[in-house]
XYZ file of N, CA and C in Angstrom:
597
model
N 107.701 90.481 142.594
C 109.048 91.015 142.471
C 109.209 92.178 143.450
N 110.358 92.146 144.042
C 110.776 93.379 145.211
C 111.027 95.037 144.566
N 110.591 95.695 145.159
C 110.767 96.818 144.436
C 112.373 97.147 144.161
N 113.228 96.709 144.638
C 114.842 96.795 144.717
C 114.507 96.268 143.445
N 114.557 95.108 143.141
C 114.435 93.934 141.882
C 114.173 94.905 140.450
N 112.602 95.405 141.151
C 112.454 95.878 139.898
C 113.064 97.223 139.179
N 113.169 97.920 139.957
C 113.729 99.004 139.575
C 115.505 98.981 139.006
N 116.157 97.524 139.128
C 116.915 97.038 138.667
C 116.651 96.504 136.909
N 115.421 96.227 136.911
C 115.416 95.995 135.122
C 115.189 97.350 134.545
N 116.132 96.669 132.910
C 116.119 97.796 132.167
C 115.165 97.463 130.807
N 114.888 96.348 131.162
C 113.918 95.605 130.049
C 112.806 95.117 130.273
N 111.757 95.154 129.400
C 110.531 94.737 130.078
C 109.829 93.994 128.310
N 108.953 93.103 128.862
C 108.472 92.752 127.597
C 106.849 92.264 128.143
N 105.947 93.159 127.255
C 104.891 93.546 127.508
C 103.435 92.629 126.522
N 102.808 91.772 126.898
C 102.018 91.045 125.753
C 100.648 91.507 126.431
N 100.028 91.593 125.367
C 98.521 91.465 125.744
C 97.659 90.399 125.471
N 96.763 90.151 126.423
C 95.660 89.412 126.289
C 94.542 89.675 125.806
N 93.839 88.973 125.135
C 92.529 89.371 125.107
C 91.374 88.360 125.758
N 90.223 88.813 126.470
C 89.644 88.303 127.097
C 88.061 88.866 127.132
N 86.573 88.315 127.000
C 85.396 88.800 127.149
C 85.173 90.170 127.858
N 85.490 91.315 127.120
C 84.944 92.798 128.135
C 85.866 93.354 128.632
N 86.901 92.590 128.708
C 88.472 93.179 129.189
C 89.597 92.845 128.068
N 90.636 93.857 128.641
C 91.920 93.176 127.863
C 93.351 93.382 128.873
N 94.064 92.415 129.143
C 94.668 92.133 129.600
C 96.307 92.413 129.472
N 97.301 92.688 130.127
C 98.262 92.545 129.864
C 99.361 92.144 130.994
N 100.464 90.988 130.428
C 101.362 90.914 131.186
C 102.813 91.759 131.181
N 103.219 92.183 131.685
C 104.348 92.811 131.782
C 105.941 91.897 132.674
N 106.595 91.471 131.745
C 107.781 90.309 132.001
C 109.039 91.024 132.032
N 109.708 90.455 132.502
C 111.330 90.590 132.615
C 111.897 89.955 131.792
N 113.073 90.369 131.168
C 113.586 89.548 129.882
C 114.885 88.388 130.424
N 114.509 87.086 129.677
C 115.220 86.275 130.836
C 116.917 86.092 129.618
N 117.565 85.645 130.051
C 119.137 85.581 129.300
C 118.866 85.274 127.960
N 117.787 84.439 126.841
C 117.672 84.254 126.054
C 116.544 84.782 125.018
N 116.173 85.921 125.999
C 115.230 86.578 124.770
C 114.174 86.265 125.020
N 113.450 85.215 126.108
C 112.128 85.127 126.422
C 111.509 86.086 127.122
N 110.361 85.533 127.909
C 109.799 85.977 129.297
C 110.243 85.511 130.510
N 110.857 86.310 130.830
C 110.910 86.096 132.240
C 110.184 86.144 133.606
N 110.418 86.745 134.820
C 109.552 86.728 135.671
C 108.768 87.442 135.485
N 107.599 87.551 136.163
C 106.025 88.430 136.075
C 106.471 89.518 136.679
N 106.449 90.592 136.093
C 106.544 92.106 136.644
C 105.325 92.823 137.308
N 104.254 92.624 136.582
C 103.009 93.373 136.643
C 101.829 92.254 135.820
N 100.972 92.578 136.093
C 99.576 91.951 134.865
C 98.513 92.885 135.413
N 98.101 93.508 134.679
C 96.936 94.465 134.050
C 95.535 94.062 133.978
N 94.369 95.142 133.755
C 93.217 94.415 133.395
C 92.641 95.729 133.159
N 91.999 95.807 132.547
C 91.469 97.285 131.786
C 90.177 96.681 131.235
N 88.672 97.692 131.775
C 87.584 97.200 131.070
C 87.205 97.760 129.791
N 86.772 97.216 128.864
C 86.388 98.293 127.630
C 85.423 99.164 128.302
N 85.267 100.485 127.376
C 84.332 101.124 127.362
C 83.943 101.577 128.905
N 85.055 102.034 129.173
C 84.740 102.868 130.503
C 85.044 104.235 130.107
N 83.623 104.624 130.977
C 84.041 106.232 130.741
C 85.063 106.941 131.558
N 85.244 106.605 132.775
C 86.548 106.903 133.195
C 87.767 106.072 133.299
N 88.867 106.117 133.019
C 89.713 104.821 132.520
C 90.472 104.755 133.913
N 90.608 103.909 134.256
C 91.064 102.929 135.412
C 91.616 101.853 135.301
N 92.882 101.911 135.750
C 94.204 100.635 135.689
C 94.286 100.251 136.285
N 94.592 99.423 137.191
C 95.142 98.395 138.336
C 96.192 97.889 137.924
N 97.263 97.686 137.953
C 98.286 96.601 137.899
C 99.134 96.355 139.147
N 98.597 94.665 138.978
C 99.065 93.661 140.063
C 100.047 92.820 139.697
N 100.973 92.344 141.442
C 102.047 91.339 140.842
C 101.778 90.118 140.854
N 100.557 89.697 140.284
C 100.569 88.591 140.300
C 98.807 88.193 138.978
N 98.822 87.170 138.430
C 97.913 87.257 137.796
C 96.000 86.897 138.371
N 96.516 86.392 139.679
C 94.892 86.302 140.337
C 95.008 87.517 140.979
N 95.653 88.322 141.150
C 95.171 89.951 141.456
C 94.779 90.343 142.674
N 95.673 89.629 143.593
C 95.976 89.632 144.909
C 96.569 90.395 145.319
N 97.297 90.951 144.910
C 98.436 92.076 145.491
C 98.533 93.263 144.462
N 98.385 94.352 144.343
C 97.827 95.693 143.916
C 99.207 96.107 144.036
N 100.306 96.135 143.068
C 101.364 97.225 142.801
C 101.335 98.375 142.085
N 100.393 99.269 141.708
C 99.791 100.380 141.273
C 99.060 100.215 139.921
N 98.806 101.677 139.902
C 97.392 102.100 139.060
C 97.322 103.298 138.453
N 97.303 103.337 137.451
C 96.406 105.025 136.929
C 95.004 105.405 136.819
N 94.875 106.515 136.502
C 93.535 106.895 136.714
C 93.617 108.225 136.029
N 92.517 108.104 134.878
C 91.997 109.539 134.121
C 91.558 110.479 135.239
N 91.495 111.648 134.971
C 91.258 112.507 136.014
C 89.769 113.001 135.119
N 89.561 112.918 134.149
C 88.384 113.196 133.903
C 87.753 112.355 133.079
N 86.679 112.252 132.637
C 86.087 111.270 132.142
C 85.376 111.943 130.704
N 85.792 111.055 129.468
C 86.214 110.739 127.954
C 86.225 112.570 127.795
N 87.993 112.788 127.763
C 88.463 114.068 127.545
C 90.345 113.172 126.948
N 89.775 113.909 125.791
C 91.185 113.312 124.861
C 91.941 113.961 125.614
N 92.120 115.291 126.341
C 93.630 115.652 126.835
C 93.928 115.362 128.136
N 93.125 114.141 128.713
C 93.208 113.834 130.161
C 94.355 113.591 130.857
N 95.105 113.869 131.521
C 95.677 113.375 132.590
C 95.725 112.732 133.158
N 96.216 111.340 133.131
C 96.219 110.011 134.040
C 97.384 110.001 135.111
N 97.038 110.211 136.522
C 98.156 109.908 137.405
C 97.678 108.878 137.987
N 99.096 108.407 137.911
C 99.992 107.259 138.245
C 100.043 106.783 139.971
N 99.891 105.677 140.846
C 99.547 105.662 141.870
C 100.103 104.659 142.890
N 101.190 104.248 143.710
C 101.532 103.182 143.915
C 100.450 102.230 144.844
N 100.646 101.084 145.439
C 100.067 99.889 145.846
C 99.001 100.872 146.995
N 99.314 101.833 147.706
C 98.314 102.204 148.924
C 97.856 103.888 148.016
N 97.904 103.892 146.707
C 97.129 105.265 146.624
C 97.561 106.745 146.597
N 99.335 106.771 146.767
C 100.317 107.584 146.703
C 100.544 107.611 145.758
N 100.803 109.170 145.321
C 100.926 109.754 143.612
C 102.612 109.744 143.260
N 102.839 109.087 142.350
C 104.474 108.877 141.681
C 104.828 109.247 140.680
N 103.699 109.952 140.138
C 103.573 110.739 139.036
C 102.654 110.879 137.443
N 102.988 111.139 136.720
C 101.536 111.330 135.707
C 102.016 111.081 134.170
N 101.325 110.745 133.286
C 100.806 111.014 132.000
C 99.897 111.845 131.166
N 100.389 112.472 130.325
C 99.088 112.682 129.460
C 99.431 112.835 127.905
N 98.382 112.801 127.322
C 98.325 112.110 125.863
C 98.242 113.847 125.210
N 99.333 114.347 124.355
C 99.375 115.561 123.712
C 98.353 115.804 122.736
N 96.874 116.162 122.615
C 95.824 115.874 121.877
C 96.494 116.473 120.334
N 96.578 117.655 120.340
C 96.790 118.732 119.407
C 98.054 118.231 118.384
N 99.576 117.652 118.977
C 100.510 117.160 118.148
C 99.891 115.830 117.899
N 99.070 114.811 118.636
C 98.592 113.447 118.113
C 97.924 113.475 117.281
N 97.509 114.777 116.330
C 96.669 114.743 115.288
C 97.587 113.907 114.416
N 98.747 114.315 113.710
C 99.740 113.355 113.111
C 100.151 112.661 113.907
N 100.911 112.796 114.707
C 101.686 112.113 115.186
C 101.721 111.988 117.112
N 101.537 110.541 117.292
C 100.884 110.389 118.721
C 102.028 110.766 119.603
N 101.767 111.630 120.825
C 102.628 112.058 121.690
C 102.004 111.974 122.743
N 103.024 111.720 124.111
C 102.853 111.456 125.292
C 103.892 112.257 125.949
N 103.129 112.540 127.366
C 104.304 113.835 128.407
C 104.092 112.490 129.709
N 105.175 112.347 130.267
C 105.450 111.748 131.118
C 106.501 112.456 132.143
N 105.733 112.168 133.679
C 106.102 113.139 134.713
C 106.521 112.579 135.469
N 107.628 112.657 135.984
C 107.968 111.978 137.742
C 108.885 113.166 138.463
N 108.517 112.916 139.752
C 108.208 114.088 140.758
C 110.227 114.748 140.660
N 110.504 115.405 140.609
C 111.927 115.649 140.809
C 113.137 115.852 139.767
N 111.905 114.734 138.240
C 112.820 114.835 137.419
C 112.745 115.537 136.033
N 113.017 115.802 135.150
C 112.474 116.527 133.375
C 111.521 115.788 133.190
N 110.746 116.662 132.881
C 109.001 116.156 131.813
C 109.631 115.125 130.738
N 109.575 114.433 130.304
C 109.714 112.985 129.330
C 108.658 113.366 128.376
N 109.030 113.509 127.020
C 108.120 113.794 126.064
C 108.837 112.203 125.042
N 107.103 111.595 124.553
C 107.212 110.486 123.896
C 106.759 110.938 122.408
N 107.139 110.353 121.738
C 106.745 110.199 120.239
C 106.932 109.176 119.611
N 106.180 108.760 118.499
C 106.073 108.153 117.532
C 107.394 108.083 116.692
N 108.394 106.891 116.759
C 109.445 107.054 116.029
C 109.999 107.335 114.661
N 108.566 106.758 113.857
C 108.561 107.124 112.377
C 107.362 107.966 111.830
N 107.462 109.050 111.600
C 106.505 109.814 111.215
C 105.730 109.368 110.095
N 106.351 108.760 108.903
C 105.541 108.338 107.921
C 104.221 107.186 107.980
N 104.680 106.302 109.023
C 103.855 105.317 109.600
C 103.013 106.028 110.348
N 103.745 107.105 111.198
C 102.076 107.730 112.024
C 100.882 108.420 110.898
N 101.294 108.833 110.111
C 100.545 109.095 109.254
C 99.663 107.940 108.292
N 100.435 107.095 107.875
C 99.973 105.779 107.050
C 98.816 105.370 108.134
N 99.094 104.899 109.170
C 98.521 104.452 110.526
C 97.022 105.181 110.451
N 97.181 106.803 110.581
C 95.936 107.502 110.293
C 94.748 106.935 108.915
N 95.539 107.414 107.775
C 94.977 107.274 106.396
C 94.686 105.873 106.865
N 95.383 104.305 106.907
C 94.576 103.462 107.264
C 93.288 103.340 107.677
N 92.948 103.876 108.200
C 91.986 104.020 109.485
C 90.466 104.715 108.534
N 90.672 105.321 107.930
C 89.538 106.249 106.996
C 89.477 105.251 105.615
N 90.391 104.114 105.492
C 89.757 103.017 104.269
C 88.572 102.227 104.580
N 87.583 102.306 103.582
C 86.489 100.998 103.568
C 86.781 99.569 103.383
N 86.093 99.165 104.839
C 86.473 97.822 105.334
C 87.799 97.131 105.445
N 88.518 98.269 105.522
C 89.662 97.786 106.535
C 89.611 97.059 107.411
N 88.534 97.247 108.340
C 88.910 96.742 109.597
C 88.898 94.751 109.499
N 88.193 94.484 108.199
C 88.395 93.162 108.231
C 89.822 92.523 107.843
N 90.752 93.364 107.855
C 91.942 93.169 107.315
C 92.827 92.764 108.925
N 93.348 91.734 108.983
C 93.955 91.471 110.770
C 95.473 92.258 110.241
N 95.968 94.010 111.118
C 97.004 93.807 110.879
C 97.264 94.785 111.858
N 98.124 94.494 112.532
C 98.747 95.598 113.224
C 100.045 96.270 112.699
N 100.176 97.401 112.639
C 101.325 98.595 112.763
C 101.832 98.358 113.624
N 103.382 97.910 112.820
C 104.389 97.888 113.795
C 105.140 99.189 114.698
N 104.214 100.404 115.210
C 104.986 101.395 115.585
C 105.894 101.539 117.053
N 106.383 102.522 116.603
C 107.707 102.558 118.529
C 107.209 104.164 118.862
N 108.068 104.104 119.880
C 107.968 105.111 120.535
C 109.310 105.273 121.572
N 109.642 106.606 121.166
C 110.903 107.040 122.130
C 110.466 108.086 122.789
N 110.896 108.302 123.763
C 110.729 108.994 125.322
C 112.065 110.027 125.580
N 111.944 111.212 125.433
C 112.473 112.284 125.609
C 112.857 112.819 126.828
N 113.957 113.514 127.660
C 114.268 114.482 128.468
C 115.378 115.211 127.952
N 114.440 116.484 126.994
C 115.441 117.440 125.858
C 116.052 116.181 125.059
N 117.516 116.510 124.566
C 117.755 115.170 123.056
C 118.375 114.296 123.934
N 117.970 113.460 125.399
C 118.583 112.388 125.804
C 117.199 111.407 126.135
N 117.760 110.176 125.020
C 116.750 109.456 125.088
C 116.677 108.848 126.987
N 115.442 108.890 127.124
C 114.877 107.921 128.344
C 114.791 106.375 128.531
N 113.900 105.813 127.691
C 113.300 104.786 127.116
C 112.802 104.632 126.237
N 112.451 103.273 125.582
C 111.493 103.418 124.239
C 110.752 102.250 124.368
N 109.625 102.047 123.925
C 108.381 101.355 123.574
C 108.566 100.814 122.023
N 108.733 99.749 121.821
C 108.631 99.157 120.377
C 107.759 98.091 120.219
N 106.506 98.404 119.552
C 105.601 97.071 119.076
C 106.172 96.414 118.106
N 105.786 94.957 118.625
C 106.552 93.689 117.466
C 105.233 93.102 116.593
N 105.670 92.906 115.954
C 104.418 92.433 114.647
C 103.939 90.640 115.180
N 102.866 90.669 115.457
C 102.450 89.261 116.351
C 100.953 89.502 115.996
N 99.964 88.528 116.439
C 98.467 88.457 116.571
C 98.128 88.718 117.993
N 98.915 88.866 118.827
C 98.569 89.431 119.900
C 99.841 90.897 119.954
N 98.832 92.151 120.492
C 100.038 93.012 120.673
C 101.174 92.820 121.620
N 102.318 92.833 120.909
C 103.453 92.742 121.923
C 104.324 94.013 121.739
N 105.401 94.306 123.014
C 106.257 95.463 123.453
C 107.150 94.884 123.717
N 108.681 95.579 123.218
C 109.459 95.166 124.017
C 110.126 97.146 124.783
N 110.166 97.008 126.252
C 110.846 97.947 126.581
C 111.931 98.718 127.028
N 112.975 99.554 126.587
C 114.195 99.493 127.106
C 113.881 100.734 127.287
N 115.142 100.731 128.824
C 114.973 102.093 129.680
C 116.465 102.312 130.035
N 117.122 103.380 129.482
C 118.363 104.194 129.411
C 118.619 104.729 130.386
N 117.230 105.284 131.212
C 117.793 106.382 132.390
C 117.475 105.231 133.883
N 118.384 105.553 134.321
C 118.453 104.274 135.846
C 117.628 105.030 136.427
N 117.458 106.411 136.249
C 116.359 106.940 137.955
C 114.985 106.955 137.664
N 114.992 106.586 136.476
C 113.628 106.259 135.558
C 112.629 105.206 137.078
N 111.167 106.039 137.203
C 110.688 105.091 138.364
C 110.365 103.532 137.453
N 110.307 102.729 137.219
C 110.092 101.349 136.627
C 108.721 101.378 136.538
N 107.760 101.375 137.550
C 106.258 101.357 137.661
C 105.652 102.738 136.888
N 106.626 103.790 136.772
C 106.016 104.600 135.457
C 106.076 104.017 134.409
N 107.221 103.820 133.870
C 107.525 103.483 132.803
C 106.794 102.117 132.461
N 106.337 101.316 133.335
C 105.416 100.175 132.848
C 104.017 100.858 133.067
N 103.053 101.484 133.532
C 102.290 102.412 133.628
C 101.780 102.729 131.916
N 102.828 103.603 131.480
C 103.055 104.568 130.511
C 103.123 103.085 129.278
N 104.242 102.154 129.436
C 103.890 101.736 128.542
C 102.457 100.369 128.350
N 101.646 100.131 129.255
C 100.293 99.722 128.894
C 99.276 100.736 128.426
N 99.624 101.924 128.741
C 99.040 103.115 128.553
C 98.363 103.329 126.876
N 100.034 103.218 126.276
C 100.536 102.984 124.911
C 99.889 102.088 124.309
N 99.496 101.072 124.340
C 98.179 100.227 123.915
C 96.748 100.347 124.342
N 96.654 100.518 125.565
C 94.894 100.139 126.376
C 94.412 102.036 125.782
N 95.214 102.706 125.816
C 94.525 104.168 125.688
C 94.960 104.934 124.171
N 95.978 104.029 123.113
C 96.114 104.614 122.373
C 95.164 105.437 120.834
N 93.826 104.486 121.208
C 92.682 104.959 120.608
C 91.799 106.138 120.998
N 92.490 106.401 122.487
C 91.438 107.244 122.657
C 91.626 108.641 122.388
């Protein structure tokens, strides 16, 4: 997709894969009826890296490199991941608010020129449930994902938002309010939202 193209969608719909040692994600365009549309991006993230490293390419054999993030330090909950286009040029950054994600998960999102974008967790009671989950015995044999969202701040005008849909594979759907919004952040930020939300 042309960068004109993309920066023309206001929707994005985000699935993940899962795959041996990696996990995967495609990032789609929403076509007139609510599907997937064209390939925006596809992802590949290894587990268990100590420094976290993104690639996302337009295409799924991973031929063509349309940007990337990158932790700036390695396993530091308040890291800083900037954001990188196709040759290695900075477009701007993330980072995960350690101290408010105790309840409730927050994200600062940066692009060069415009208001800091502060994300949150749309329902507080679920960020909390979400927690307490997490400290039950043998939960984890229970298959369920939390359906949580996330809205994206500049002061009280929403940006965009991130909403997980209840599926066996994680899915997103994303809508973006502000047109000068860069697109490759905002898809960035939202794989971010899954591949790093544990950490």
């Amino acid at each position: 997709m042309d960068p004109q193209k993309l920066q023309e969608q206001t929707r994005f719909l985000v699935r993940q894969r899962l795959r041996p040692m990696v996990n995967q994600y495609e990032v789609h365009t929403e076509a007139p009826d609510g599907s997937e549309g064209e390939l925006a991006a596809f992802a590949q993230q290894k587990r268990l890296a100590f420094k976290e490293q993104v690639t996302l390419y337009a295409d799924t054999d991973k031929l063509r490199p349309i940007l990337g993030f990158k932790a700036r330090k390695r396993i530091d909950l308040a890291s800083a991941y900037d954001v990188t286009d196709e040759v290695g040029r900075p477009i701007g950054l993330f980072r995960k608010d350690f101290k408010r994600s105790l309840l409730s998960s927050t994200w600062h999102l940066e692009q060069p020129g415009h208001a800091v974008l502060t994300g949150g967790e749309r329902n507080q009671v679920v960020a909390v449930v979400r927690r307490v989950w997490g400290f039950i015995p043998f939960v984890d044999v229970i298959p369920f994902a939390w359906p949580y969202h996330f809205d994206f701040y500049a002061g009280d005008r929403l940006a965009f938002s991130v909403e997980k849909k209840i599926a066996f594979r994680d899915r997103y759907v994303v809508d973006i309010k502000d047109p000068a919004l860069d697109r490759r952040l905002v898809i960035a930020q939202a794989v971010a939202l899954d591949a790093l939300q544990s950490r």
